[in-house]
Amino acid sequence: MVCTANDISAWKDFPKGLRVLLLDEDSNSAAEIKSKLEAMDYIVYTFCNQNEALSAVSSRPESFHVAIVEVSTSNNNGSFKFLETAKDLPTVMTSNIHCISTMMKCIALGAVEFLRKPLSEDKLRNIWQHVVHKAFNAAGKDLSESLKPGKESVFSMLHLQMENGIPMNEDSDKTEDASVVHEIDREPSPGSDKYPAPSTPQLKQGERLLDDGDCQEHTNCSTEKESGEQDGESKSVETTSGNAIAEVTAPIGQPQGSRVSDVKGVADLVDGNKGESTVHSHPQNRVNRKDSQASAEKPSTVSGLHSSCLNKANRKKLKVDWTHELHKKFVQAVDQLGVDQAIPSRILELMKVEGLTRHNVASHLQQKYRMHRRHILPKEDDPRWPQRDQTQRSCYPHKPIMAFPPYHSNHVVPVGPLYPMWGAPPHPANIQMWGSPGYPPWQPTESWHWKPYPGFQADAWGCPVMHPPPGYCSAFTQNASGFHCSSTMDNRSGMPHNSVEHQPAEEVIDKVVKEAINKPWLPLPLGLKPPSTEGVLAELSRQGISAVPPHINGSNP
DNA sequence: CTGTTAATAT
DNA sequence: TATATTAACA
């Protein structure tokens, strides 16, 4: 069937001699194409009859490297059948018609590209790319996931080839399609000497969610720019091939990369029954909607056929796009776990999101957290500040509440509810709420920390703390000897502050106190004004601390 | 190894 | 700028 990477690297004048199967019922068109191809030293086998072509492919698949198949309104099915039959043969579909769905279907069924007729020489000239792509793609697979080696070998191979100065297509690069050559070429360039390939730890997880990355750019766009809308389509695509081990990922340009992205779109479009896909066919079915659950189970989705082609799609780097849904899961997980357990790995588990890595989660977690904190508190957090060191702030028996950080500006919810976080009794349902966009900047201040009491106060990322929890204050007063938090605070906020006043867990109090002590500059949620410096100093001295430790701008440990 | 964090990249 | 990824560290 197709040649291997090795074959190619050993191929003399590479594209020359490439055997092209041409199937076009329009003999004129066929002849034209053929002559063009031959002018480029391709070896063309023309078929005007599908059956013949099919049998040829079936009987001697090794005879062709690439196929160009015309699809017309009349031979639709036949063409598709060809795709099905010649899965291993990189097949370029071509047609006079270019309805998006047809194109998509072709791609979905495994076509490497869809070209609109007439086929320009440039387009024809570059069909070899698909052969290369396939070859290396396969190579990558063989090499298993030892990406690096695979990658490198690929590079080296290509380099050999390239550097030998292949006269082939002087202009290939300007093709619409990503030029494989270039892509690859520039990869190692940064320093062919420096091999230290970027380790991609996250790949290890195997399945990865991927986002469209940039592949779609190359897509069948080659057909025309007109495919603007299509972009939209493919955008929302995803490859839920789940378990599929992340093979490849080699930064190798994917000439027809489209595939990956198109798949889903097509699936929906073509035969709609894509199982889960439908589910999220919602508006924001953004990019990576790797569904939590076994998305893997159906590698052979769309039509059962081309499946092999599909899952073959290689994922690239793919960044994790923390969409709402994703974040929702995240938060949910965190909530479920509780502060003390909200560690990346667990969160990850709970999220059950394919392809997410601990790192991703950790990073997300940390960054959000940190971010907020930083935002709220001045950098200088003098560690030496007199504070009882309650190290056991670790776990509150209660569940922490985490809301959604105001990131991804698209806060979906107008925070009507005061409890946009989970576990918040008032609105248990509003799980996926985000913090209110417009809450006063200082509000989140203390709302950052885990909520000390369930159902008590909003206390989470970006959560508007509508009611200054009196509890805070009382707790505060009780322990924070150093601060004058008049115990007379009002309880006007009809909150169940009592619960707190009863007998807050020490840890909680400690935590609060600690917090307050640590960050005296923070506006108190109580509407009280922060203690004046003088006051603090005075208190300190009263406690035997005569001088305030020098400020060492926190940052450095 | 895992979680944190800082540094970087996009 | 914001946010994601990498790398380094504890």
Coordinates of C-alpha atoms (C1' of nucleotides) in Angstrom, one line a residue:
Chain A
M1 CA 0.0 0.0 0.0
V2 CA 1.4 3.2 1.0
C3 CA 5.0 3.7 1.4
T4 CA 6.7 4.2 4.6
A5 CA 8.8 6.9 5.9
N6 CA 11.8 5.0 5.0
D7 CA 10.7 4.5 1.6
I8 CA 10.3 8.1 1.2
S9 CA 13.5 9.0 2.7
A10 CA 15.1 6.7 0.3
W11 CA 13.2 7.8 -2.6
K12 CA 15.4 9.3 -5.2
D13 CA 13.5 12.2 -6.6
F14 CA 10.8 11.8 -4.3
P15 CA 7.6 13.0 -5.8
K16 CA 8.7 11.8 -9.1
G17 CA 7.4 8.5 -9.9
L18 CA 4.7 8.7 -7.4
R19 CA 1.9 6.5 -8.5
V20 CA -1.4 8.2 -8.7
L21 CA -4.7 6.6 -9.1
L22 CA -7.0 8.9 -10.8
L23 CA -10.6 8.2 -10.9
D24 CA -12.8 10.5 -12.8
E25 CA -15.8 9.6 -14.8
D26 CA -15.3 12.6 -16.9
S27 CA -12.8 11.4 -19.4
N28 CA -11.9 14.9 -20.4
S29 CA -11.3 15.9 -17.0
A30 CA -9.4 12.8 -16.4
A31 CA -7.2 13.3 -19.3
E32 CA -6.5 16.8 -18.3
I33 CA -5.5 15.9 -14.9
K34 CA -3.5 13.1 -16.0
S35 CA -1.5 15.1 -18.4
K36 CA -0.8 17.7 -15.7
L37 CA 0.3 15.1 -13.3
E38 CA 2.5 13.4 -15.8
A39 CA 4.1 16.6 -16.5
M40 CA 5.2 16.6 -13.0
D41 CA 6.5 13.1 -13.3
Y42 CA 3.8 11.4 -11.5
I43 CA 2.7 8.1 -12.8
V44 CA -0.9 8.2 -13.4
Y45 CA -3.3 5.4 -13.6
T46 CA -6.6 6.6 -14.9
F47 CA -9.9 5.1 -14.2
C48 CA -13.2 6.3 -15.5
N49 CA -15.0 3.6 -13.8
Q50 CA -15.4 3.2 -10.2
N51 CA -15.5 -0.5 -10.1
E52 CA -12.4 -0.8 -12.0
A53 CA -10.7 1.6 -9.8
L54 CA -12.0 -0.2 -6.8
S55 CA -10.9 -3.5 -7.9
A56 CA -7.5 -2.2 -8.8
V57 CA -7.1 -0.8 -5.4
S58 CA -8.3 -4.0 -3.8
S59 CA -6.2 -6.2 -5.8
R60 CA -3.0 -4.3 -5.8
P61 CA -3.1 -1.7 -3.3
E62 CA 0.6 -1.4 -3.4
S63 CA 0.4 -0.1 -6.8
F64 CA -0.7 3.4 -5.8
H65 CA 0.6 5.9 -3.5
V66 CA -2.1 8.4 -3.7
A67 CA -5.5 8.7 -5.3
I68 CA -7.4 11.5 -6.8
V69 CA -11.1 10.7 -6.9
E70 CA -13.8 12.7 -8.4
V71 CA -17.0 12.9 -6.6
S72 CA -20.1 14.0 -8.4
T73 CA -23.7 14.2 -7.7
S74 CA -24.1 11.0 -9.5
N75 CA -21.4 9.0 -8.1
N76 CA -21.5 10.1 -4.6
N77 CA -21.8 6.8 -3.1
G78 CA -19.3 5.2 -5.3
S79 CA -16.8 7.8 -4.2
F80 CA -17.5 7.2 -0.7
K81 CA -17.2 3.6 -1.3
F82 CA -13.8 4.2 -2.7
L83 CA -12.8 5.9 0.4
E84 CA -13.9 3.1 2.4
T85 CA -12.2 0.6 0.3
A86 CA -9.0 2.5 0.0
K87 CA -8.5 3.5 3.5
D88 CA -4.9 3.1 3.3
L89 CA -4.5 5.1 0.2
P90 CA -4.3 8.8 0.7
T91 CA -7.2 10.0 -1.3
V92 CA -7.8 13.4 -2.5
M93 CA -11.3 14.1 -3.5
T94 CA -12.1 16.5 -6.1
S95 CA -15.3 17.8 -7.6
N96 CA -17.1 20.5 -9.3
I97 CA -19.6 20.5 -6.7
H98 CA -18.5 21.8 -3.4
C99 CA -21.2 21.7 -1.0
I100 CA -19.8 21.8 2.4
S101 CA -21.5 18.7 3.6
T102 CA -20.2 16.7 0.8
M103 CA -16.8 17.9 1.5
M104 CA -17.1 17.1 5.0
K105 CA -18.4 13.8 4.4
C106 CA -15.5 13.0 2.2
I107 CA -13.1 14.2 4.8
A108 CA -14.9 12.4 7.4
L109 CA -14.7 9.3 5.5
G110 CA -11.0 9.6 5.3
A111 CA -10.3 11.7 2.3
V112 CA -7.2 13.6 2.9
E113 CA -8.3 16.6 1.1
F114 CA -11.0 17.9 -0.9
L115 CA -10.1 20.0 -3.9
R116 CA -12.4 21.8 -6.0
K117 CA -12.1 21.5 -9.7
P118 CA -10.5 22.5 -11.8
L119 CA -7.4 21.2 -10.3
S120 CA -4.6 23.6 -10.6
E121 CA -1.2 22.4 -11.1
D122 CA -0.2 23.6 -7.8
K123 CA -2.8 21.6 -6.2
L124 CA -1.9 18.6 -8.2
R125 CA 1.7 19.1 -7.6
N126 CA 1.4 18.9 -4.0
I127 CA -0.5 15.7 -3.6
W128 CA 2.6 14.1 -2.7
Q129 CA 2.3 15.7 0.7
H130 CA -0.4 13.4 1.6
V131 CA 1.8 10.5 0.9
V132 CA 4.5 11.9 3.1
H133 CA 2.1 12.7 5.7
K134 CA 0.7 9.3 5.8
A135 CA 4.1 7.7 5.8
F136 CA 5.3 9.6 8.7
N137 CA 2.2 9.5 10.4
A138 CA 2.4 5.8 10.3
A139 CA 6.0 5.9 11.3
G140 CA 5.1 7.8 14.3
K141 CA 2.6 5.2 15.2
D142 CA 4.9 2.4 14.8
L143 CA 7.4 4.0 17.0
S144 CA 4.7 4.0 19.5
E145 CA 4.7 6.9 21.6
S146 CA 8.3 7.3 21.9
L147 CA 7.6 10.5 20.3
K148 CA 11.0 11.9 20.5
P149 CA 12.7 9.2 18.7
G150 CA 10.1 9.1 16.2
K151 CA 10.1 12.7 15.7
E152 CA 13.7 12.9 15.4
S153 CA 14.0 10.1 13.1
V154 CA 11.5 11.7 11.0
F155 CA 13.3 14.9 11.0
S156 CA 16.5 13.4 10.2
M157 CA 15.0 11.5 7.4
L158 CA 13.4 14.4 6.0
H159 CA 16.4 16.4 6.4
L160 CA 18.3 14.0 4.4
Q161 CA 15.8 14.3 1.8
M162 CA 15.4 18.0 2.0
E163 CA 18.9 18.9 2.2
N164 CA 19.7 16.9 -0.7
G165 CA 18.0 19.6 -2.4
I166 CA 15.2 18.2 -4.1
P167 CA 14.3 20.1 -7.0
M168 CA 10.8 18.9 -6.9
N169 CA 8.4 21.6 -6.4
E170 CA 10.1 24.8 -6.1
D171 CA 6.9 26.3 -5.2
S172 CA 5.3 23.8 -3.2
D173 CA 5.6 25.9 -0.2
K174 CA 3.2 28.4 -1.2
T175 CA 0.5 26.0 -1.4
E176 CA -2.4 26.5 0.6
D177 CA -1.8 23.3 2.3
A178 CA 0.6 23.5 5.1
S179 CA 3.7 22.4 3.5
V180 CA 4.9 19.4 5.3
V181 CA 8.3 20.2 4.5
H182 CA 8.3 23.5 6.0
E183 CA 6.6 22.6 9.1
I184 CA 9.1 20.0 9.7
D185 CA 11.9 22.0 8.6
R186 CA 11.5 24.7 11.0
E187 CA 11.0 22.5 13.9
P188 CA 14.4 21.4 14.4
S189 CA 15.8 24.5 13.1
P190 CA 15.9 26.3 16.4
G191 CA 18.9 24.2 16.9
S192 CA 19.2 21.0 15.1
D193 CA 21.9 20.5 17.6
K194 CA 19.7 20.7 20.5
Y195 CA 17.7 17.7 20.7
P196 CA 16.2 18.1 24.0
A197 CA 12.9 17.9 22.6
P198 CA 10.3 19.5 24.6
S199 CA 9.1 16.8 26.7
T200 CA 5.4 16.7 26.7
P201 CA 4.5 15.1 29.9
Q202 CA 0.9 15.5 29.4
L203 CA 1.0 13.2 26.6
K204 CA 1.6 10.4 28.8
Q205 CA -1.9 10.3 29.8
G206 CA -2.6 8.9 26.5
E207 CA -5.8 10.3 25.5
R208 CA -5.8 13.9 25.2
L209 CA -8.4 16.3 24.5
L210 CA -7.4 18.3 21.8
D211 CA -8.5 21.4 20.5
D212 CA -8.6 22.3 17.0
G213 CA -5.2 23.6 17.3
D214 CA -4.4 25.1 14.1
C215 CA -4.9 22.2 11.9
Q216 CA -8.1 23.4 10.6
E217 CA -6.4 26.2 8.9
H218 CA -5.1 23.9 6.3
T219 CA -8.2 22.0 6.0
N220 CA -10.0 21.7 2.9
C221 CA -9.8 25.4 3.0
S222 CA -7.7 24.7 0.1
T223 CA -10.8 24.5 -1.7
E224 CA -11.6 28.1 -1.1
K225 CA -11.7 30.7 1.4
E226 CA -15.3 30.6 1.1
S227 CA -15.4 28.1 3.7
G228 CA -15.6 30.6 6.4
E229 CA -18.5 29.1 7.9
Q230 CA -16.8 25.9 8.0
D231 CA -14.4 27.2 10.3
G232 CA -17.1 27.5 12.7
E233 CA -18.0 24.0 12.2
S234 CA -14.7 22.5 12.5
K235 CA -14.0 24.6 15.5
S236 CA -16.5 22.9 17.6
V237 CA -15.0 19.7 16.6
E238 CA -13.2 17.4 18.8
T239 CA -11.8 14.0 18.5
T240 CA -13.1 12.0 21.1
S241 CA -11.1 9.1 20.2
G242 CA -10.4 8.8 23.8
N243 CA -8.2 6.0 24.7
A244 CA -6.4 6.2 21.5
I245 CA -3.0 6.5 22.6
A246 CA -1.6 9.8 21.7
E247 CA 0.6 8.8 19.0
V248 CA 2.4 11.1 16.9
T249 CA 1.9 14.5 18.0
A250 CA 4.9 15.1 16.0
P251 CA 4.7 18.7 15.0
I252 CA 4.7 17.5 11.6
G253 CA 2.5 19.5 9.5
Q254 CA -0.5 17.8 8.7
P255 CA -1.3 18.6 5.2
Q256 CA -4.7 17.6 5.4
G257 CA -5.0 17.9 9.0
S258 CA -8.5 18.9 8.6
R259 CA -9.6 15.5 9.3
V260 CA -9.4 15.7 12.9
S261 CA -11.4 18.7 13.2
D262 CA -13.8 17.9 10.6
V263 CA -14.8 14.7 11.8
K264 CA -17.2 15.6 14.4
G265 CA -18.7 18.3 12.5
V266 CA -19.3 16.0 9.8
A267 CA -20.5 13.3 12.0
D268 CA -23.2 15.6 13.1
L269 CA -23.8 16.8 9.8
V270 CA -23.6 13.7 7.9
D271 CA -25.5 11.3 10.0
G272 CA -26.1 13.1 13.1
N273 CA -25.9 10.0 15.2
K274 CA -22.8 10.6 16.9
G275 CA -23.9 9.4 20.2
E276 CA -22.6 11.8 22.7
S277 CA -21.7 14.4 20.3
T278 CA -25.2 15.4 20.1
V279 CA -25.3 16.2 23.7
H280 CA -23.0 19.0 23.7
S281 CA -24.1 20.2 20.4
H282 CA -24.8 23.3 22.2
P283 CA -23.6 26.7 21.6
Q284 CA -20.5 26.6 23.5
N285 CA -19.5 23.2 22.5
R286 CA -16.2 24.8 22.1
V287 CA -13.3 23.0 21.2
N288 CA -12.2 20.4 23.5
R289 CA -15.2 18.9 24.8
K290 CA -13.7 15.7 25.7
D291 CA -16.6 14.3 27.4
S292 CA -15.9 12.9 30.6
Q293 CA -17.2 9.5 30.0
A294 CA -15.9 6.9 27.8
S295 CA -15.7 8.8 24.7
A296 CA -13.4 6.2 23.6
E297 CA -15.7 3.4 23.3
K298 CA -16.6 4.4 19.9
P299 CA -13.6 4.9 17.8
S300 CA -15.7 3.8 14.9
T301 CA -18.3 6.3 15.0
V302 CA -19.4 8.1 12.1
S303 CA -20.2 5.3 9.9
G304 CA -18.2 2.5 11.2
L305 CA -16.1 2.6 8.2
H306 CA -13.5 5.1 7.9
S307 CA -13.0 4.7 11.5
S308 CA -9.5 3.7 11.1
C309 CA -8.8 6.8 9.3
L310 CA -10.4 8.9 11.9
N311 CA -8.7 7.7 15.0
K312 CA -5.6 7.9 13.1
A313 CA -5.9 11.6 13.3
N314 CA -3.1 12.7 15.3
R315 CA -3.4 15.1 18.0
K316 CA -1.0 17.8 18.3
K317 CA 0.0 19.8 21.2
L318 CA -3.4 20.8 22.0
K319 CA -3.8 23.1 24.8
V320 CA -6.4 22.6 27.3
D321 CA -9.0 25.0 26.9
W322 CA -10.7 25.6 30.2
T323 CA -14.1 26.2 29.1
H324 CA -16.9 26.7 31.2
E325 CA -17.9 23.1 31.2
L326 CA -14.5 22.0 31.9
H327 CA -14.1 24.4 34.7
K328 CA -17.4 23.4 36.0
K329 CA -16.2 20.0 36.3
F330 CA -13.2 21.2 37.9
V331 CA -15.0 23.1 40.5
Q332 CA -17.4 20.4 41.0
A333 CA -14.6 18.0 41.7
V334 CA -13.0 20.4 44.0
D335 CA -16.1 20.8 45.8
Q336 CA -16.7 17.2 46.1
L337 CA -13.3 16.6 47.4
G338 CA -13.2 19.3 49.9
V339 CA -10.3 21.5 50.4
D340 CA -8.1 19.1 52.1
Q341 CA -8.5 16.7 49.3
A342 CA -8.6 19.0 46.5
I343 CA -5.4 18.0 45.0
P344 CA -4.7 17.8 41.4
S345 CA -4.7 14.2 41.0
R346 CA -8.0 13.7 42.7
I347 CA -9.6 16.5 41.0
L348 CA -8.4 15.0 37.9
E349 CA -10.0 11.7 38.7
L350 CA -13.2 13.3 39.6
M351 CA -13.4 15.3 36.6
K352 CA -13.0 12.3 34.5
V353 CA -12.0 14.3 31.7
E354 CA -10.1 12.6 29.1
G355 CA -6.8 13.8 28.4
L356 CA -6.5 16.1 31.1
T357 CA -3.4 15.9 33.1
R358 CA -2.6 16.5 36.6
H359 CA -0.5 19.3 35.5
N360 CA -3.3 20.9 33.8
V361 CA -5.4 20.7 36.7
A362 CA -2.8 21.7 39.1
S363 CA -1.9 24.6 37.1
H364 CA -5.5 25.6 36.7
L365 CA -6.1 25.3 40.3
Q366 CA -3.1 27.0 41.4
Q367 CA -3.2 29.8 39.0
K368 CA -6.6 30.7 39.7
Y369 CA -6.1 30.5 43.3
R370 CA -3.0 32.3 43.3
M371 CA -4.2 34.8 41.0
H372 CA -7.0 35.8 43.1
R373 CA -5.0 35.9 46.1
R374 CA -2.4 38.0 44.6
H375 CA -4.9 40.3 43.2
I376 CA -6.4 40.7 46.5
L377 CA -3.5 40.9 48.6
P378 CA -0.5 43.0 48.3
K379 CA 2.6 41.0 47.6
E380 CA 4.1 41.6 50.8
D381 CA 3.0 39.1 53.1
D382 CA 5.5 39.3 55.8
P383 CA 5.9 35.8 57.1
R384 CA 7.2 37.1 60.3
W385 CA 4.2 38.9 61.2
P386 CA 3.1 37.9 64.6
Q387 CA 0.6 35.2 64.1
R388 CA -0.2 32.2 65.9
D389 CA 0.8 29.5 63.7
Q390 CA -2.0 27.3 63.2
T391 CA -0.7 24.9 60.9
Q392 CA -3.7 22.7 61.1
R393 CA -5.8 24.9 58.9
S394 CA -5.9 21.9 56.8
C395 CA -9.3 20.6 56.9
Y396 CA -12.5 21.8 57.9
P397 CA -15.0 19.1 58.4
H398 CA -17.2 21.0 56.0
K399 CA -17.1 21.1 52.5
P400 CA -15.4 23.9 50.9
I401 CA -17.1 25.9 48.4
M402 CA -15.6 26.9 45.4
A403 CA -17.1 29.2 43.0
F404 CA -16.0 30.1 39.6
P405 CA -13.3 32.5 39.2
P406 CA -14.2 35.3 37.1
Y407 CA -12.0 34.2 34.4
H408 CA -13.1 33.6 31.0
S409 CA -14.9 36.7 31.2
N410 CA -17.9 35.1 29.8
H411 CA -19.5 34.9 33.0
V412 CA -22.6 33.2 32.2
V413 CA -24.6 34.0 35.1
P414 CA -25.9 37.2 36.2
V415 CA -25.3 36.6 39.8
G416 CA -28.7 36.9 40.9
P417 CA -28.3 34.4 43.6
L418 CA -26.1 35.2 46.4
Y419 CA -24.7 31.8 46.4
P420 CA -23.1 31.1 43.2
M421 CA -21.2 28.3 44.6
W422 CA -21.9 24.8 45.4
G423 CA -23.1 23.5 48.5
A424 CA -24.7 26.7 49.0
P425 CA -28.0 25.8 50.4
P426 CA -30.0 28.5 48.9
H427 CA -29.3 27.5 45.4
P428 CA -28.1 24.0 45.3
A429 CA -28.9 24.0 41.7
N430 CA -26.8 26.8 40.5
I431 CA -23.8 24.7 40.4
Q432 CA -22.2 26.2 37.5
M433 CA -22.5 29.7 38.4
W434 CA -19.8 32.0 38.1
G435 CA -18.9 34.7 40.3
S436 CA -20.7 37.8 39.6
P437 CA -18.9 39.9 37.1
G438 CA -19.6 43.1 38.8
Y439 CA -19.0 42.5 42.4
P440 CA -16.9 45.1 44.0
P441 CA -13.3 44.3 43.6
W442 CA -12.6 44.1 47.2
Q443 CA -15.3 41.8 48.0
P444 CA -13.6 38.6 47.0
T445 CA -11.0 39.5 49.4
E446 CA -11.7 37.0 51.9
S447 CA -14.0 35.2 49.8
W448 CA -11.1 33.5 48.6
H449 CA -10.7 30.9 51.1
W450 CA -12.7 28.0 51.6
K451 CA -15.8 28.6 53.1
P452 CA -15.6 27.9 56.8
Y453 CA -19.2 27.0 57.2
P454 CA -21.3 25.3 54.8
G455 CA -24.2 27.2 53.8
F456 CA -23.0 30.1 55.5
Q457 CA -21.4 32.6 53.3
A458 CA -20.3 32.7 49.9
D459 CA -16.7 32.2 50.0
A460 CA -15.0 31.3 46.9
W461 CA -13.4 32.4 43.9
G462 CA -14.9 35.4 42.6
C463 CA -17.9 34.9 44.6
P464 CA -19.6 37.9 45.7
V465 CA -19.9 37.9 49.3
M466 CA -23.0 39.8 49.6
H467 CA -23.4 39.7 53.3
P468 CA -20.5 40.3 55.4
P469 CA -20.7 37.3 57.5
P470 CA -21.0 38.5 61.0
G471 CA -19.6 35.2 61.9
Y472 CA -16.3 36.3 60.7
C473 CA -16.3 39.2 62.9
S474 CA -17.2 37.3 65.9
A475 CA -14.8 34.7 65.3
F476 CA -12.4 37.4 64.7
T477 CA -13.1 39.2 67.9
Q478 CA -12.8 36.1 69.8
N479 CA -9.4 35.3 68.8
A480 CA -7.9 38.2 67.3
S481 CA -6.9 39.9 70.4
G482 CA -4.9 42.3 68.4
F483 CA -7.8 43.8 66.5
H484 CA -10.5 45.8 67.5
C485 CA -13.3 44.3 65.9
S486 CA -16.1 45.6 67.8
S487 CA -18.1 42.8 68.9
T488 CA -21.0 44.9 68.3
M489 CA -21.4 44.3 64.8
D490 CA -24.8 44.2 63.6
N491 CA -26.5 41.2 62.4
R492 CA -28.6 42.9 60.0
S493 CA -27.7 40.6 57.3
G494 CA -30.2 38.0 58.1
M495 CA -27.7 35.4 57.8
P496 CA -27.4 32.4 60.0
H497 CA -24.4 33.9 61.6
N498 CA -25.4 32.1 64.7
S499 CA -24.1 29.0 63.6
V500 CA -20.8 30.6 63.7
E501 CA -21.1 32.2 67.0
H502 CA -22.0 29.0 68.6
Q503 CA -18.8 27.3 68.5
P504 CA -16.9 27.6 65.4
A505 CA -14.3 25.0 64.9
E506 CA -11.2 26.3 66.2
E507 CA -9.4 25.8 63.0
V508 CA -11.9 27.9 61.3
I509 CA -11.5 30.6 63.7
D510 CA -7.8 30.3 63.6
K511 CA -7.9 30.5 60.0
V512 CA -10.0 33.5 59.9
V513 CA -7.9 35.1 62.4
K514 CA -4.8 34.2 60.8
E515 CA -6.1 35.6 57.7
A516 CA -7.1 38.8 59.2
I517 CA -3.9 39.1 61.0
N518 CA -1.9 38.3 58.1
K519 CA -3.6 40.7 55.9
P520 CA -4.5 43.6 58.0
W521 CA -4.6 45.7 54.9
L522 CA -7.4 43.9 53.6
P523 CA -10.7 45.4 53.8
L524 CA -12.7 43.6 56.3
P525 CA -15.7 42.1 55.0
L526 CA -17.6 43.4 57.9
G527 CA -17.7 46.9 56.8
L528 CA -15.3 47.6 59.6
K529 CA -12.4 49.5 58.8
P530 CA -9.1 47.9 59.1
P531 CA -7.1 48.6 62.1
S532 CA -4.9 51.5 61.7
T533 CA -1.2 50.9 61.6
E534 CA -0.9 52.7 64.9
G535 CA -3.5 50.5 66.4
V536 CA -1.7 47.4 65.2
L537 CA 1.6 48.6 66.4
A538 CA 0.2 49.5 69.7
E539 CA -1.4 46.2 70.1
L540 CA 1.7 44.5 69.1
S541 CA 3.8 46.3 71.5
R542 CA 1.3 45.5 74.1
Q543 CA 1.9 41.9 73.3
G544 CA 5.5 42.3 73.7
I545 CA 6.4 42.9 70.1
S546 CA 8.1 46.1 69.9
A547 CA 9.0 46.4 66.4
V548 CA 7.5 45.4 63.2
P549 CA 9.8 43.2 61.3
P550 CA 11.2 44.8 58.3
H551 CA 9.3 44.4 55.1
I552 CA 10.9 42.1 52.9
N553 CA 8.9 42.2 49.9
G554 CA 7.6 38.9 50.2
S555 CA 8.3 37.4 46.9
N556 CA 11.6 35.9 47.6
P557 CA 11.6 32.9 49.8
Chain B
dC1 C1' 6.1 10.8 42.9
dT2 C1' 3.1 14.7 43.9
dG3 C1' 1.9 19.3 44.5
dT4 C1' 3.5 24.1 44.2
dT5 C1' 5.3 27.8 42.0
dA6 C1' 7.8 30.6 39.1
dA7 C1' 9.0 31.3 34.4
dT8 C1' 7.5 31.3 29.8
dA9 C1' 4.8 31.0 25.9
dT10 C1' 0.7 32.0 23.2
Chain C
dT1 C1' -3.7 41.0 29.5
dA2 C1' -5.0 36.6 30.6
dT3 C1' -4.3 32.1 30.7
dA4 C1' -2.0 27.8 29.5
dT5 C1' 2.2 25.0 29.5
dT6 C1' 7.0 23.9 31.2
dA7 C1' 10.3 23.4 34.2
dA8 C1' 12.1 23.5 38.6
dC9 C1' 11.6 22.8 43.2
dA10 C1' 10.2 21.0 47.8

